[in-house]
Every structure is written in structure tokens, then in C-alpha cells.
Tab-separated table of C-alpha atoms in Angstrom:
chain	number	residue	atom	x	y	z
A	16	UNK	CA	-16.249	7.961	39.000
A	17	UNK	CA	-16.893	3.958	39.002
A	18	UNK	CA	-19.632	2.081	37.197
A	19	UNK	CA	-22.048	-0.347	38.485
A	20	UNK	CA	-19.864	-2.790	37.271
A	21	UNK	CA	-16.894	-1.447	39.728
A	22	UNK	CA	-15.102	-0.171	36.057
A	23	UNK	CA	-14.316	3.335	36.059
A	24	UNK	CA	-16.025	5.611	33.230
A	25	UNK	CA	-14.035	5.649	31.045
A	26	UNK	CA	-13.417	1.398	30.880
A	27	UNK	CA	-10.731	1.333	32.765
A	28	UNK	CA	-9.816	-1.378	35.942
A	29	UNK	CA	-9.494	0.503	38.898
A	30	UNK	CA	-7.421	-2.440	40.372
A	31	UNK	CA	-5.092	-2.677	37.289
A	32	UNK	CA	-1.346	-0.619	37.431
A	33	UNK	CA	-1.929	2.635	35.663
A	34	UNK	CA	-0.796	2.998	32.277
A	35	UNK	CA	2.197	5.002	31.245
A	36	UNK	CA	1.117	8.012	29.170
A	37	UNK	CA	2.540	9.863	26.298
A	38	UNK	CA	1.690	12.971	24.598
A	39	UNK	CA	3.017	13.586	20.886
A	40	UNK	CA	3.446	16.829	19.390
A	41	UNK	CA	4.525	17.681	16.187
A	42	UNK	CA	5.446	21.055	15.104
A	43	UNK	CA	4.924	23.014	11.781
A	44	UNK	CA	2.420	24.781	10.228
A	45	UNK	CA	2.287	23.371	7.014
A	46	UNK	CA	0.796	20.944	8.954
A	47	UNK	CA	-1.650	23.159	10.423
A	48	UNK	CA	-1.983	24.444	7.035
A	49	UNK	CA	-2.924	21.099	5.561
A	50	UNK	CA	-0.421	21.685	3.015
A	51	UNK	CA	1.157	18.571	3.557
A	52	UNK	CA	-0.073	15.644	5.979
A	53	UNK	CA	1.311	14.174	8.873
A	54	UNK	CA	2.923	10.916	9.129
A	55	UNK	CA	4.878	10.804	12.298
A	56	UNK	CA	2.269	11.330	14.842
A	57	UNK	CA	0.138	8.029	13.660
A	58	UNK	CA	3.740	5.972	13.066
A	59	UNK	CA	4.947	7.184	16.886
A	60	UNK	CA	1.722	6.484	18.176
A	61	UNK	CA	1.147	2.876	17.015
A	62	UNK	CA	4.959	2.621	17.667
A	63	UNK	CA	4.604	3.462	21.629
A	64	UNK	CA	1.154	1.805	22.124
A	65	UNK	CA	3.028	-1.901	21.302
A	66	UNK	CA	5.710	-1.123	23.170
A	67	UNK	CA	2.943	-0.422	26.423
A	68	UNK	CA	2.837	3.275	26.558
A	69	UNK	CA	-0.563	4.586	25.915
A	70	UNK	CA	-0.958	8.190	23.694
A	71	UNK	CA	-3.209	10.085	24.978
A	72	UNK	CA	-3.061	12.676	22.830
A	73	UNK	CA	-1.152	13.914	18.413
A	74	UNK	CA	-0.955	17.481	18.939
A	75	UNK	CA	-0.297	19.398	15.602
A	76	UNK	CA	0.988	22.842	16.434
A	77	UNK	CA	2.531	25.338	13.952
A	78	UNK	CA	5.280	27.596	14.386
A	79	UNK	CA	3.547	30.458	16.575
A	80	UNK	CA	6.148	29.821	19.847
A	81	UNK	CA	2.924	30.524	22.606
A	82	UNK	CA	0.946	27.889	20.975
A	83	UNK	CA	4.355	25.541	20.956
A	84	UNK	CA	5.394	26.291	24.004
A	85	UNK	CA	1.977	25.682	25.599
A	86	UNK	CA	1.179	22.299	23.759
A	87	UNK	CA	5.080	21.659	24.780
A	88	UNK	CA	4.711	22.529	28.863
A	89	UNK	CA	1.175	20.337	28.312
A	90	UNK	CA	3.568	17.433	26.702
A	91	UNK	CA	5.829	17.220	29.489
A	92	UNK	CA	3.010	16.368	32.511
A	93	UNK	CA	3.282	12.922	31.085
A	94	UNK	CA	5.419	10.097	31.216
A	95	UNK	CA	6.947	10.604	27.816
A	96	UNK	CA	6.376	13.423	25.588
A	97	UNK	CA	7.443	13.098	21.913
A	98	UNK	CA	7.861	16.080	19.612
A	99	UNK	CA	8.616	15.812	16.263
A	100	UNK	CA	9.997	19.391	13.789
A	101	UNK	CA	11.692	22.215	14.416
A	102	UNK	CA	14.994	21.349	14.397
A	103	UNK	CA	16.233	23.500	11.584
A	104	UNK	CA	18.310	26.048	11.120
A	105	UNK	CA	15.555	29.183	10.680
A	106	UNK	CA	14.502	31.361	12.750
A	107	UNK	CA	11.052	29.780	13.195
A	108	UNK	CA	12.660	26.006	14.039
A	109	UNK	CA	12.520	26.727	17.977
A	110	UNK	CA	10.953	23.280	19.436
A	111	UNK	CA	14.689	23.217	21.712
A	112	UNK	CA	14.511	26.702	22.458
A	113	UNK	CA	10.678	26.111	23.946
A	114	UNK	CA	11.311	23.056	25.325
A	115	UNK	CA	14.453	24.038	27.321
A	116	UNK	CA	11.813	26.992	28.280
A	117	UNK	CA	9.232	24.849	29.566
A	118	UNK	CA	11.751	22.216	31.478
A	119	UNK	CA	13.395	25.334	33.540
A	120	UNK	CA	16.441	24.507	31.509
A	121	UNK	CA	19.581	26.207	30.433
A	122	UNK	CA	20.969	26.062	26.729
A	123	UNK	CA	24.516	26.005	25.740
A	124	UNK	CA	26.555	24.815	22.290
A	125	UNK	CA	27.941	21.436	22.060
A	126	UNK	CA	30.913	22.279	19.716
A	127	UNK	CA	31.744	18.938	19.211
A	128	UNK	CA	27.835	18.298	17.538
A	129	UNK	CA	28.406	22.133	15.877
A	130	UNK	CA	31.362	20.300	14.078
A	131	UNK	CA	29.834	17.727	12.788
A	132	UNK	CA	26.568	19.374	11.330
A	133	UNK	CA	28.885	21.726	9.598
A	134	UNK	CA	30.988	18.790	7.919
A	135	UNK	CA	26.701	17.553	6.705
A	136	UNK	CA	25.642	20.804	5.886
A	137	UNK	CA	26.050	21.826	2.330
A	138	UNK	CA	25.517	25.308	3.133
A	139	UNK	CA	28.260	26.831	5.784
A	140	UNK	CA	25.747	29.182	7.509
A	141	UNK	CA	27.439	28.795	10.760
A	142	UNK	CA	24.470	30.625	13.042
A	143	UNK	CA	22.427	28.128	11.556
A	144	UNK	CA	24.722	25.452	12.585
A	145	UNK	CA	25.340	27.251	16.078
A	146	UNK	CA	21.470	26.968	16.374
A	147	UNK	CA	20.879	22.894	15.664
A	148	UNK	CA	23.766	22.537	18.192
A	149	UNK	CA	21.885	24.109	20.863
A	150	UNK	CA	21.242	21.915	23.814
A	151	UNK	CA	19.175	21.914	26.851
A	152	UNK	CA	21.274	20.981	30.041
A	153	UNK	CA	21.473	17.068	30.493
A	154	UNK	CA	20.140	16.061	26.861
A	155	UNK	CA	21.571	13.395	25.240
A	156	UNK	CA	22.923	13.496	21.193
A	157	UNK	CA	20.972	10.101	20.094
A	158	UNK	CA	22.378	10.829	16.238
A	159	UNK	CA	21.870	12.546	13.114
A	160	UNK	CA	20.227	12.292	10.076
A	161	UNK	CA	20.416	15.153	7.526
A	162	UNK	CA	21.616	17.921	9.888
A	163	UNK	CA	18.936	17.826	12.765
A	164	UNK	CA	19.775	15.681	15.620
A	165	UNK	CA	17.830	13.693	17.600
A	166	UNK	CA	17.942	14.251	21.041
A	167	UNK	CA	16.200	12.525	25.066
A	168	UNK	CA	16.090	14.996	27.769
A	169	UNK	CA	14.836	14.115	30.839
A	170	UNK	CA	12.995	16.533	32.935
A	171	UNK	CA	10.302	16.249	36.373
A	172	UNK	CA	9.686	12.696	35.903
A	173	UNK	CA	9.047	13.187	32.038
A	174	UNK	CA	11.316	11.515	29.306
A	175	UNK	CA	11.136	13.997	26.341
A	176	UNK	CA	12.407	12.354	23.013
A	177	UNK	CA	12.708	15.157	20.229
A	178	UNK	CA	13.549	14.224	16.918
A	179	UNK	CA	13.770	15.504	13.074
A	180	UNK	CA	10.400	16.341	11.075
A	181	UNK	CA	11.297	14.894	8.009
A	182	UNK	CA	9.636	10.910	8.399
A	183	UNK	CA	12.844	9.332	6.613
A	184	UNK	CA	15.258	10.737	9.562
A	185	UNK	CA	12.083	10.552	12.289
A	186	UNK	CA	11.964	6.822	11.942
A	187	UNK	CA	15.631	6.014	11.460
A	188	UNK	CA	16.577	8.354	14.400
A	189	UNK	CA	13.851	6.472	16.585
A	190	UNK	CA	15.402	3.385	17.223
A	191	UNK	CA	18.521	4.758	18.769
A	192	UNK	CA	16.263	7.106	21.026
A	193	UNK	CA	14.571	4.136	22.256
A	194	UNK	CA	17.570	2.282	23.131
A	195	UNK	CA	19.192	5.377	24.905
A	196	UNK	CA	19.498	5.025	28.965
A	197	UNK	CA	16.171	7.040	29.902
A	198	UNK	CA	13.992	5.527	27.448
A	199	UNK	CA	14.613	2.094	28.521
A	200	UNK	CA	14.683	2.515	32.204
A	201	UNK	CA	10.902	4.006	31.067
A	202	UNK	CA	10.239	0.863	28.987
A	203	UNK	CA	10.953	-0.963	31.840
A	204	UNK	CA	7.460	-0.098	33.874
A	205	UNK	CA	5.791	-0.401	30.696
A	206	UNK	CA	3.506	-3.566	30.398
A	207	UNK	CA	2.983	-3.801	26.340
A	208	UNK	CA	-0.503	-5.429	25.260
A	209	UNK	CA	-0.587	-8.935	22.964
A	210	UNK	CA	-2.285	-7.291	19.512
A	211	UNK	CA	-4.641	-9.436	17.837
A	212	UNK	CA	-5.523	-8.300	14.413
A	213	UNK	CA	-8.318	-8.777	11.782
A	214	UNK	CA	-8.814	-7.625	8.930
A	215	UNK	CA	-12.123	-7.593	7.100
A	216	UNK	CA	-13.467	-6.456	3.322
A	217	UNK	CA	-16.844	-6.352	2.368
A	218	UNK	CA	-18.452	-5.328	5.638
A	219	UNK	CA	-18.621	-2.001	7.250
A	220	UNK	CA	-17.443	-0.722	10.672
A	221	UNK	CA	-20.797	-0.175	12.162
A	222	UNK	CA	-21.491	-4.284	11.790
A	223	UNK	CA	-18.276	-5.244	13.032
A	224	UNK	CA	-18.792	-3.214	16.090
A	225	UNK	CA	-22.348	-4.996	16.345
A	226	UNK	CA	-20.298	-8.143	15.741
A	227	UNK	CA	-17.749	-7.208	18.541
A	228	UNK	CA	-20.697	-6.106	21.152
A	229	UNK	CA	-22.724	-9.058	20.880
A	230	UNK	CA	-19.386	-11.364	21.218
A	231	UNK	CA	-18.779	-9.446	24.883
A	232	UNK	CA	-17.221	-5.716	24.043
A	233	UNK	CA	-14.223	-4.643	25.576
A	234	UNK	CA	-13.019	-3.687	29.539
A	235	UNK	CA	-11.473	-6.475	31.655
A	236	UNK	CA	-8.296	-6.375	29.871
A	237	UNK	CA	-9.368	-5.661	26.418
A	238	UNK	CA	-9.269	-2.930	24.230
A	239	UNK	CA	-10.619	-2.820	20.860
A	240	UNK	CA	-10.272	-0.309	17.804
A	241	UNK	CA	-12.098	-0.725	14.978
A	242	UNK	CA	-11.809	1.528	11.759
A	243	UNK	CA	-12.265	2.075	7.974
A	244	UNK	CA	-9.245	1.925	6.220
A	245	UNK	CA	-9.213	2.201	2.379
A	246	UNK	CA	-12.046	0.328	1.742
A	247	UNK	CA	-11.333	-2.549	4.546
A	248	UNK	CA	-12.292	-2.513	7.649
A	249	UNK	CA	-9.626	-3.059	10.200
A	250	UNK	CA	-10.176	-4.534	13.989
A	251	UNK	CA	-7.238	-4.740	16.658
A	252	UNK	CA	-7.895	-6.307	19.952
A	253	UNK	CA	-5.400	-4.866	22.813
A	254	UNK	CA	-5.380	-7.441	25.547
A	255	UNK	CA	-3.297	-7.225	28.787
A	256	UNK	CA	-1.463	-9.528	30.899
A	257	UNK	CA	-4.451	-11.900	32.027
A	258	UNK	CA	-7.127	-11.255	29.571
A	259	UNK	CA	-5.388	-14.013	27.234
A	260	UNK	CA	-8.141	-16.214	27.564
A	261	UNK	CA	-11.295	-14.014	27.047
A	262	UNK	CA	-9.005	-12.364	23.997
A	263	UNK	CA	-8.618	-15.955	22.263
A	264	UNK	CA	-12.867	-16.242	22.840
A	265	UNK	CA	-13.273	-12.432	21.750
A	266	UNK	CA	-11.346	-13.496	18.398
A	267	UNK	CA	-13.001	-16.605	18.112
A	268	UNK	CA	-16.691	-15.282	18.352
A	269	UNK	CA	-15.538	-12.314	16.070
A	270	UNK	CA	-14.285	-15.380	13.240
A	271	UNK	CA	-16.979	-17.069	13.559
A	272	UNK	CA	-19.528	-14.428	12.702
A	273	UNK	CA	-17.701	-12.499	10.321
A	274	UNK	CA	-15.461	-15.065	8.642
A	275	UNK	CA	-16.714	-14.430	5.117
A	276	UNK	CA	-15.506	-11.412	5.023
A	277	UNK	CA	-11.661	-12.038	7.113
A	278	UNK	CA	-9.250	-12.038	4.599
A	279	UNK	CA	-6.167	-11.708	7.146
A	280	UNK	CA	-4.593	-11.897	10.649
A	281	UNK	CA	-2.198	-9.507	10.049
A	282	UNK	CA	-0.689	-5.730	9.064
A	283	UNK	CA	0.187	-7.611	5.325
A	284	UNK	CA	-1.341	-4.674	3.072
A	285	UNK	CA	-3.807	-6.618	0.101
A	286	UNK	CA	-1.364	-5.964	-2.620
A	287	UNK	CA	1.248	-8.119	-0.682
A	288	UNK	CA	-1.521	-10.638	0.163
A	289	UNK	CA	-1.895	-11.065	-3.077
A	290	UNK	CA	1.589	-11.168	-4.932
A	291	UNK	CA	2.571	-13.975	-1.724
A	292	UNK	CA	-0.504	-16.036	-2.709
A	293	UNK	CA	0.038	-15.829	-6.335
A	294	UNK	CA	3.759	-16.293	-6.005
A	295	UNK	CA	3.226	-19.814	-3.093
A	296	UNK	CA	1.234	-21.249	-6.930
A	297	UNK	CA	3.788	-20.194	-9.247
A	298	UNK	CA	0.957	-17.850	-10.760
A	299	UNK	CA	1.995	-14.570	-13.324
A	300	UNK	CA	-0.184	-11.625	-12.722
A	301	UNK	CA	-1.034	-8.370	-15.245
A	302	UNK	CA	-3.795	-6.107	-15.265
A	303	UNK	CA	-5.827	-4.039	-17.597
A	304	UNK	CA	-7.268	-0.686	-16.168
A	305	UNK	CA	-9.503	2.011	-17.477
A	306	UNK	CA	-11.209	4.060	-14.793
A	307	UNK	CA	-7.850	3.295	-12.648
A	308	UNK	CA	-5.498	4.441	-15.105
A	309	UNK	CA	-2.523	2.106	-13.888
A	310	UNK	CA	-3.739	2.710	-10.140
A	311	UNK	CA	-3.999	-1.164	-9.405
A	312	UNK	CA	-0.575	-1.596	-11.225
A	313	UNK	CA	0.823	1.368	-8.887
A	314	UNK	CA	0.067	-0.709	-5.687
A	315	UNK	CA	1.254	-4.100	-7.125
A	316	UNK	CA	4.478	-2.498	-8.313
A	317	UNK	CA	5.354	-0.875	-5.106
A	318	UNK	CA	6.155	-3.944	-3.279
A	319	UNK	CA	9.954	-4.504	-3.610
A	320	UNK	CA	10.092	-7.955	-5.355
A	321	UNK	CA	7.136	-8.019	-6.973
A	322	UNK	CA	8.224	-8.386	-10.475
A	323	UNK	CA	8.171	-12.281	-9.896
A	324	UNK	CA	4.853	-12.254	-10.074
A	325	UNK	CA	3.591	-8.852	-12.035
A	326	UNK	CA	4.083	-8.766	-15.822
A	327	UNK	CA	2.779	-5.732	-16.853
A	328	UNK	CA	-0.377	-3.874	-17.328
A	329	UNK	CA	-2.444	-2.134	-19.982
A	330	UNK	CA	-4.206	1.577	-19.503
A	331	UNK	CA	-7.010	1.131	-21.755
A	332	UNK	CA	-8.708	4.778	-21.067
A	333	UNK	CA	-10.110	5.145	-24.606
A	334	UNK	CA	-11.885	2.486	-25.906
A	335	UNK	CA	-10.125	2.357	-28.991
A	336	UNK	CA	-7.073	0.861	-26.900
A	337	UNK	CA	-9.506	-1.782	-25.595
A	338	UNK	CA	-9.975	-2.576	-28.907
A	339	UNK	CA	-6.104	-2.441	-30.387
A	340	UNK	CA	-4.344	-3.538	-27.515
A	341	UNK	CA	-6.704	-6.079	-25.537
A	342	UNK	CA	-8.729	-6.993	-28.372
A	343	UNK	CA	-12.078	-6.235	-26.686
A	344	UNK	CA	-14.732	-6.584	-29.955
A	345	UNK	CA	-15.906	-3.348	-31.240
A	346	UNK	CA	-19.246	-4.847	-31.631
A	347	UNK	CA	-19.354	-5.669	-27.608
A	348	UNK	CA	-18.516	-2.013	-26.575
A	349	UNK	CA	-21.179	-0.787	-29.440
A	350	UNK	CA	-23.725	-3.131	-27.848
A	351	UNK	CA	-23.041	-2.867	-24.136
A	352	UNK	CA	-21.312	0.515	-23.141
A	353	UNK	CA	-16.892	0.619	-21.945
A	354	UNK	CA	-18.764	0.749	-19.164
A	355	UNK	CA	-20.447	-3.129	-18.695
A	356	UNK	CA	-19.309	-6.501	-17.110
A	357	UNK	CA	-19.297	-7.640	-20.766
A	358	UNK	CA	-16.203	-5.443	-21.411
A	359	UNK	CA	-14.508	-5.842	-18.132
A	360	UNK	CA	-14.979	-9.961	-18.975
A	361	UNK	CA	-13.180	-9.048	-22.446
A	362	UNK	CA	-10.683	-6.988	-20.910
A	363	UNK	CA	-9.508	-9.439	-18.441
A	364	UNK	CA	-9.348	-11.839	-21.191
A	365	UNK	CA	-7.279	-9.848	-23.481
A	366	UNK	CA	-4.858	-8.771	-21.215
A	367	UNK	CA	-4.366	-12.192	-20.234
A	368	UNK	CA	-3.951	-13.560	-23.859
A	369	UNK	CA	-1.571	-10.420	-24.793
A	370	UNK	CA	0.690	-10.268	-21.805
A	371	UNK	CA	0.702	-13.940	-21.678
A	372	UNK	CA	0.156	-14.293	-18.020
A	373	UNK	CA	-1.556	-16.946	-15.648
A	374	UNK	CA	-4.143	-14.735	-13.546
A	375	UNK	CA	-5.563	-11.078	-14.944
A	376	UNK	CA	-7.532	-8.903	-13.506
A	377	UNK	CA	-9.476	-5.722	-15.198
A	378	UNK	CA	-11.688	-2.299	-13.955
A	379	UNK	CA	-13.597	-0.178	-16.147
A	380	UNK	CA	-16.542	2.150	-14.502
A	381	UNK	CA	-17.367	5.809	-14.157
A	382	UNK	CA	-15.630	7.740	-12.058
A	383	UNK	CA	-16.785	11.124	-12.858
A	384	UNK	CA	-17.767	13.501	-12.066
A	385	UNK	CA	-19.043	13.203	-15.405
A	386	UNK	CA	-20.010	10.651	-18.014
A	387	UNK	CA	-22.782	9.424	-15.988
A	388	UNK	CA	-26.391	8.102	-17.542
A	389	UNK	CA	-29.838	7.232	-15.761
A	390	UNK	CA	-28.645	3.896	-16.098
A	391	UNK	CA	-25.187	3.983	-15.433
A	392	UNK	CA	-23.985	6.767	-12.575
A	393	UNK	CA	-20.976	8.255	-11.021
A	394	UNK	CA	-19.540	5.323	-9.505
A	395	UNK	CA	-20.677	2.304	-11.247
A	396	UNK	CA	-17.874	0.261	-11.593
A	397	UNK	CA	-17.355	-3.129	-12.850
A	398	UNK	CA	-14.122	-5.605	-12.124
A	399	UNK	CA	-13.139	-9.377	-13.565
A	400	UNK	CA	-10.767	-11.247	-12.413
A	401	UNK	CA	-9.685	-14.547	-15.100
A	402	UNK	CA	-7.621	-17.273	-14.438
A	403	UNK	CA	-6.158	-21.143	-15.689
A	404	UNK	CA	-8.704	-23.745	-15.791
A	405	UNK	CA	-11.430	-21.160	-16.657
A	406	UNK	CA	-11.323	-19.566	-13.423
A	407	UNK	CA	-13.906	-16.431	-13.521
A	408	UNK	CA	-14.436	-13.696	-10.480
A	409	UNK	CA	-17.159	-10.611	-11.546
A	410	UNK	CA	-17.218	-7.499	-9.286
A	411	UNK	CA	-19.798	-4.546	-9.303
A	412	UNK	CA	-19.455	-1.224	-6.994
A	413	UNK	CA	-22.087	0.986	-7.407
A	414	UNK	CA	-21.356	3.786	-4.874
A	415	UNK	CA	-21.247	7.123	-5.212
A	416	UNK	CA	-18.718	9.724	-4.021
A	417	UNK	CA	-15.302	12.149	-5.398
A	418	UNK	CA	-13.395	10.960	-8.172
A	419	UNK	CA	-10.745	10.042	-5.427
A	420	UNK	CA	-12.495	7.586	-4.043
A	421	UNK	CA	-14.685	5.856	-6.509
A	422	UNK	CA	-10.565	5.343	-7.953
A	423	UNK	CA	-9.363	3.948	-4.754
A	424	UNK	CA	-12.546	1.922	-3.692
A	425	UNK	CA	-11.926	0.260	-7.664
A	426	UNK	CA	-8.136	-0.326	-7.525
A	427	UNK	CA	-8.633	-2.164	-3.940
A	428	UNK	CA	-11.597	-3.341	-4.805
A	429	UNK	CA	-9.619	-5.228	-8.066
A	430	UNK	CA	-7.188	-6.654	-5.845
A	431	UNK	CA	-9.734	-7.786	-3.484
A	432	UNK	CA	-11.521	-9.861	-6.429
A	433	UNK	CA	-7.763	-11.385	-7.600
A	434	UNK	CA	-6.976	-12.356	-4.056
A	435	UNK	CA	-10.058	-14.427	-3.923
A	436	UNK	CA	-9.917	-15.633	-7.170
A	437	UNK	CA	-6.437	-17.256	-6.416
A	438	UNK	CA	-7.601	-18.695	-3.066
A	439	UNK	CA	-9.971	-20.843	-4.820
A	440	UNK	CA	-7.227	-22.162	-7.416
């Protein structure tokens, strides 16, 4: 069904070249379970959409073979199905087994890939080995990594790319499936998008959609997402051969409206953002954290290199350690609550006196679920950000929700408040 516009329903251009579609399915129920989360369906579909193959659906299946074998038969009515799991050597690892099912096609050994998953394996269990060697007629060996290879099969028009469950092996096994013969005669059709990206804080989704509406929405040639995404709110515009020039207005309308709150063009996560700017002034950084308990540390320390920049940190939980180790006045905490902008001012302070560093940033609030007052609930949470030259940021959150996420909303929050601090130095 068209529009009144002459767009189909669902946004589409009837007049542009249809899409190429993949469906992803990744097997096991822990997953189903929720026992662990799933990290290859999101990285495989943001991984085919640049490349110009649209996923249409992330099916999480467990290991019941009907339900596998369905979602697998479903899989292969597209262009390119992707499957993920179930590559082991158990009884219940059976994605090549199902898939070979639902493709019509025959399975045999390959004793030359038997041979070398018995010279990985640590464990000679050589039915188990027999098993990850199975093939389905015509598939392709793309590699190994751990003892489950990776493997295209091509089957009624469909290019089916299984690989390994584990994400480690699923992403370095990827590359080689994509530059295997199939894939890139596939690739080939494909038309990818030009990705713009923005990145607010400080605004919610539901105004940057209002934002994005009243600056023209998407269809002819664009595509928009828009989502929350700890604590930021993340917009990527999807525009196709064509659209370039209502894309560059889109963005500019979008920038002009929202610019207080863009803090970047790009996938850079805010810890990064922040270690680059402080590192481009020569600028140390440390923190001192109380309801975060070394959270803000934890996402400055996990960017490889970043001890250029980050000192060192100080978990002042009880306020006795404020005292000792930052020096925050007994007097101030007696006067004001752990729990004020007075102390997070004094915390910042001290930890940038005792760790002798440039820039310092501090958090101290309540993150329950208890140790709430009238006047100060679950969630109140104060942040300071100090600096040379007398620089001073102050940050309040006063929003209420799990433990979790009063944490997280702090820690990025913090890193939020040194990244603009820094900007202004």
C-alpha cells in the first residue's frame, strides 16, 4: 500500500532498488534464559547495515532443534542469513545439523578440518571433533578460532554465514567470512548508506525526535534512529545515494536547535572524549568517588593508553576517608551532610591537591535504596569538576530509579561535567 505522498507505508521509495535483507539468529538458551546477554546480534547488525544490507530481524533461539530449525528455514528466505552458536562439540550444538536440514543439504566429514580441531582441542574426544567437522555440501571453511569454525554456505539465492558464539572468535572470524567469494559477490548489489552521527547529553529522546520532525523527518533517502544510550542520547541519520543534500540540511537544522547539548560527531565513547581533550592540553586527570565507588575510574581506565592522562583516584565511601585522605573538613560534612555540593566542592579539591593533578573531578549522592531523607532522596547526587586557573563545574541529578542506574547516570554524568569543564580551558 502507497501513501498520499506516493511513499509506501512503511517509508519506503517505491522507485528506489530494493534493499538487500538479512536475518540474524543466534542460538543458545542461556540467551533465552537471560543468563547471559547477547552481544553478537547488535555488533552483526550495525556491522551489515554500513556495509548496505538491511536486518530485518535478531532472532534469539535456544537449543530446542524445532524452534532452531524453524527460525533457521525463516533465516534463509533472505538475502543473507547470519547465525551465530552452536558449533560445539555437545549434543545440543546442532545449528549445522539444522541448517544443512533446512537447505535440502547433505553432511559429510572434512578430515582434513577433523585434523586440525583435534591438534586445538585440549580434550581428544574425537566424536566431538567428528561433529565440529561436519559440513553441509558446498560450505566453505572461512577459519577457526578456539575449535568452532566458521563457515558460508550458499543455498536458493541465500548466503548463510555461520560462525562461533563466543564474541572474541565471532568478530575475529567475521572478517574472513566477509571477504570469502559469496559474500562479496553479495556485497556487490549492496548500496551502503553515508552515516551521520550525533551525539547529544542533557536532552531526552522524545525532544530530539521533536527536534528531528520539525527539521523535515525522514523518507526520501533518509533514515533516522534515535535512542537512549547510557544516559546520552544518540541520533544516526542513514542517507542513500542522492539524499546527500537534504542529509547535510537534516544535520544542519538538527545543530542548530540542539547544539547545546551536541557534544560529538562520532562513535568516540565520553571517557575517550575526554582523556583526547585533556591529553591535546597537556592536562593530568584523577578522581574522587563515593556513591561510584571507583565506577568513573573503571571507564577512564579502560581505554588502552589512558594512563597519560589518569593519575589515580580515591574511593571515599565512608566519610572518614573524605576526611583522612582528601582532607574534606569534618566541620563541612557535620554542617552540610556527605551528601551536599559543599563536600563534592571539597572533594574535588582534595583529590586534586593529594594526587597532584591538573583537572579533578568528584561524585557523592545517594544511591540507595536506602539512606534517603525528606530532603535528600534516592538519587540525589551531586558532582564537581576543579581545574588550573580556578576553573569550577557543579552538577546535581536528582532522579530517581535502581541502584544500577542512579550509579551509571553519576559516573557518566561525572565525565560529562569534566569534558565540559576542559572545553572551556
Amino acid at each position: 500500500m502507497s501513501t498520499a505522498s506516493g511513499r509506501a507505508a512503511d517509508g519506503r521509495d517505491p522507485a528506489a532498488p530494493a534493499a538487500l535483507r538479512a536475518a540474524i539468529v543466534v542460538t543458545g538458551s542461556e540467551l533465552v534464559r537471560g543468563d547471559r546477554t547477547d552481544l553478537n546480534g547488535p555488533f552483526l547488525a550495525r556491522s551489515l547495515l554500513s556495509l548496505g544490507i538491511e536486518p530485518v530481524q535478531v532472532r534469539i533461539v535456544g537449543d530446542s532443534p524445532a524452534e532452531l530449525e524453524t527460525a533457521l528455514r525463516d533465516g534463509l528466505g533472505h538475502d543473507m542469513l547470519v547465525c551465530s552458536g552452536g558449533l560445539g562439540p555437545t549434543h545440543d550444538d546442532r545449528t549445522v545439523e539444522l541448517l544443512a536440514r533446512a537447505a535440502g543439504a547433505e553432511l559429510h566429514v572434512d578430515e582434513d578440518l577433523a585434523a586440525e580441531i583435534a591438534g586445538r582441542s585440549r580434550i581428544q574426544y574425537l566424536p566431538g571433533i567428528r561433529k565440529q567437522a561436519t559440513l553441509p555440501e558446498g560450505a566453505l571453511v572461512v577459519g577457526i578460532a578456539g575449535t568452532a569454525p566458521a563457515l558460508v554456505f550458499e543455498a536458493d539465492g541465500c548466503v548463510a554465514v555461520v560462525l562461533p558464539g563466543p564474541p572474541r572468535e565471532l568478530q575475529e572470524l567475521w572478517p574472513r567470512a566477509l571477504a570469502t567469494e559469496p559474500v562479496q559477490r553479495l556485497l556487490a548489489r549492496a548500496t551502503a548508506p553515508t552515516r551521520r552521527v550525533l551525539r547529544f547529553y542533557g536532552v531526552g529522546e522524545s525532544a530530539v525526535a521533536e527536534a528531528f520532525a520539525a527539521a523535515g523527518g525522514d523518507g526520501d533517502g533518509i533514515e533516522v534512529t534515535i535512542c537512549a544510550r547510557e544516559f546520552e542520547t544518540h541520533l544516526d541519520l542513514f542517507v542513500t545515494v542522492g539524499a546527500e543534500p537534504r542529509g547535510e540540511e537534516l544535520e544542519r537544522q538538527l545543530v542548530a536547535s540542539l547544539d547545546e547539548y551536541l557534544f560529538s560527531r562520532t562513535d568516540t565513547r565520553i571517557e575517550e572524549l575526554v582523556l583526547a581533550d585533556c591529553r591535546a592540553k597537556g592536562l593530568t586527570l584523577a578522581t574522587a568517588e563515593s556513591c561510584t565507588g571507583g565506577m568513573v575510574a573503571a571507564r577512564l581506565t579502560s581505554v588502552a593508553g589512558s594512563s597519560d592522562v589518569f593519575t589515580g583516584a580515591v574511593v571515599s565511601y565512608a566519610d572518614d576517608v573524605k576526611v583522612s585522605e582528601l582532607g574534606v573538613p569534618e566541620e563541612l560534612i557535620r554542617a552540610h551532610g556527605a551528601v551536599s555540593p559543599e563536600v563534592a566542592r571539597a572533594m574535588a579539591h582534595g583529590a586534586r591537591e593529594r594526587l597532584g593533578v591538573d583537572v579533578a573531578v568528584s561524585v557523592t549522592g545517594i544511591a540507595g535504596p536506602g539512606g534517603a531523607t525528606p530532603e535528600k532522596p534516592v538519587g540525589l547526587v551531586y558532582t564537581y569538576a576543579v581545574g588550573p586557573g580556578g576553573a569550577e563545574r557543579a552538577g546535581e541529578l536528582n532522579f530517581p530509579g535502581d541502584r544500577a542506574t542512579i550509579r551509571t547516570r553519576a559516573t557518566v554524568a561525572a565525565l560529562h561535567l569534566v569534558r565540559k569543564l576542559v572545553a572551556n580551558l
